[in-house]
Amino acid sequence: MTTIDRISNDLPRHPNLLAWATTLTALVSIVAVVVLALTHNTEAATAAGTIGGAVTALGGSWGNLRARR
């Protein structure tokens, strides 16, 4: 019997890669913000925190989407 389901169910070889990348981005962002704040680079610390937070939020939303699928 053939299936009519055309949705590909190809999972990546490393399904936890996105979770690790998201976690690593968050940690690097926190360290960068702390270092930049301690060196009185407040604008750079704000930018690093904003970029890190955005990437972390985007990675988390993609992770939730893949988990629900």
C-alpha positions as a LaTeX table, in Angstrom:
\begin{tabular}{lrrr}
\hline
Residue & $x$ (\AA) & $y$ (\AA) & $z$ (\AA) \\
\hline
Met1 & 0.00 & 0.00 & 0.00 \\
Thr2 & 1.39 & 3.39 & $-0.91$ \\
Thr3 & 1.17 & 6.47 & 1.22 \\
Ile4 & $-0.23$ & 9.78 & 0.01 \\
Asp5 & 1.56 & 11.75 & 2.70 \\
Arg6 & 3.93 & 14.03 & 0.80 \\
Ile7 & 5.49 & 15.70 & 3.86 \\
Ser8 & 9.13 & 14.78 & 4.12 \\
Asn9 & 10.10 & 13.32 & 7.44 \\
Asp10 & 13.84 & 13.58 & 6.89 \\
Leu11 & 15.42 & 14.38 & 10.24 \\
Pro12 & 18.91 & 15.79 & 10.40 \\
Arg13 & 21.75 & 13.57 & 11.53 \\
His14 & 22.22 & 15.70 & 14.62 \\
Pro15 & 18.76 & 16.64 & 15.86 \\
Asn16 & 20.14 & 18.41 & 18.93 \\
Leu17 & 22.47 & 20.63 & 16.90 \\
Leu18 & 20.01 & 23.55 & 16.90 \\
Ala19 & 19.56 & 23.28 & 20.66 \\
Trp20 & 23.31 & 23.26 & 21.23 \\
Ala21 & 23.85 & 26.19 & 18.86 \\
Thr22 & 21.11 & 28.18 & 20.57 \\
Thr23 & 22.54 & 27.46 & 24.02 \\
Leu24 & 26.07 & 28.29 & 22.91 \\
Thr25 & 24.91 & 31.57 & 21.36 \\
Ala26 & 23.20 & 32.54 & 24.59 \\
Leu27 & 26.28 & 31.78 & 26.68 \\
Val28 & 28.65 & 33.61 & 24.33 \\
Ser29 & 26.29 & 36.57 & 24.28 \\
Ile30 & 26.18 & 36.74 & 28.08 \\
Val31 & 29.97 & 36.57 & 28.35 \\
Ala32 & 30.38 & 39.23 & 25.65 \\
Val33 & 27.94 & 41.56 & 27.39 \\
Val34 & 29.69 & 41.18 & 30.73 \\
Val35 & 33.15 & 41.74 & 29.25 \\
Leu36 & 32.03 & 44.73 & 27.21 \\
Ala37 & 30.18 & 46.25 & 30.16 \\
Leu38 & 33.22 & 45.87 & 32.41 \\
Thr39 & 35.38 & 47.64 & 29.82 \\
His40 & 32.85 & 50.52 & 29.67 \\
Asn41 & 31.68 & 49.75 & 26.12 \\
Thr42 & 28.00 & 50.13 & 26.92 \\
Glu43 & 26.87 & 50.60 & 23.31 \\
Ala44 & 28.70 & 47.46 & 22.20 \\
Ala45 & 27.35 & 45.54 & 25.21 \\
Thr46 & 23.83 & 46.59 & 24.32 \\
Ala47 & 24.32 & 45.55 & 20.70 \\
Ala48 & 25.81 & 42.18 & 21.66 \\
Gly49 & 22.96 & 41.52 & 24.08 \\
Thr50 & 20.34 & 42.46 & 21.52 \\
Ile51 & 21.84 & 40.31 & 18.78 \\
Gly52 & 22.39 & 37.39 & 21.15 \\
Gly53 & 18.87 & 37.61 & 22.48 \\
Ala54 & 17.37 & 37.75 & 19.02 \\
Val55 & 19.36 & 34.76 & 17.78 \\
Thr56 & 18.48 & 32.81 & 20.92 \\
Ala57 & 14.77 & 33.61 & 20.58 \\
Leu58 & 14.79 & 32.67 & 16.90 \\
Gly59 & 16.62 & 29.42 & 17.59 \\
Gly60 & 14.21 & 28.55 & 20.38 \\
Ser61 & 11.18 & 29.16 & 18.19 \\
Trp62 & 12.64 & 26.98 & 15.41 \\
Gly63 & 13.40 & 24.29 & 17.98 \\
Asn64 & 9.81 & 24.31 & 19.20 \\
Leu65 & 8.53 & 24.15 & 15.65 \\
Arg66 & 10.69 & 21.12 & 14.84 \\
Ala67 & 9.69 & 19.41 & 18.09 \\
Arg68 & 5.99 & 19.78 & 17.32 \\
Arg69 & 6.40 & 18.40 & 13.84 \\
\hline
\end{tabular}
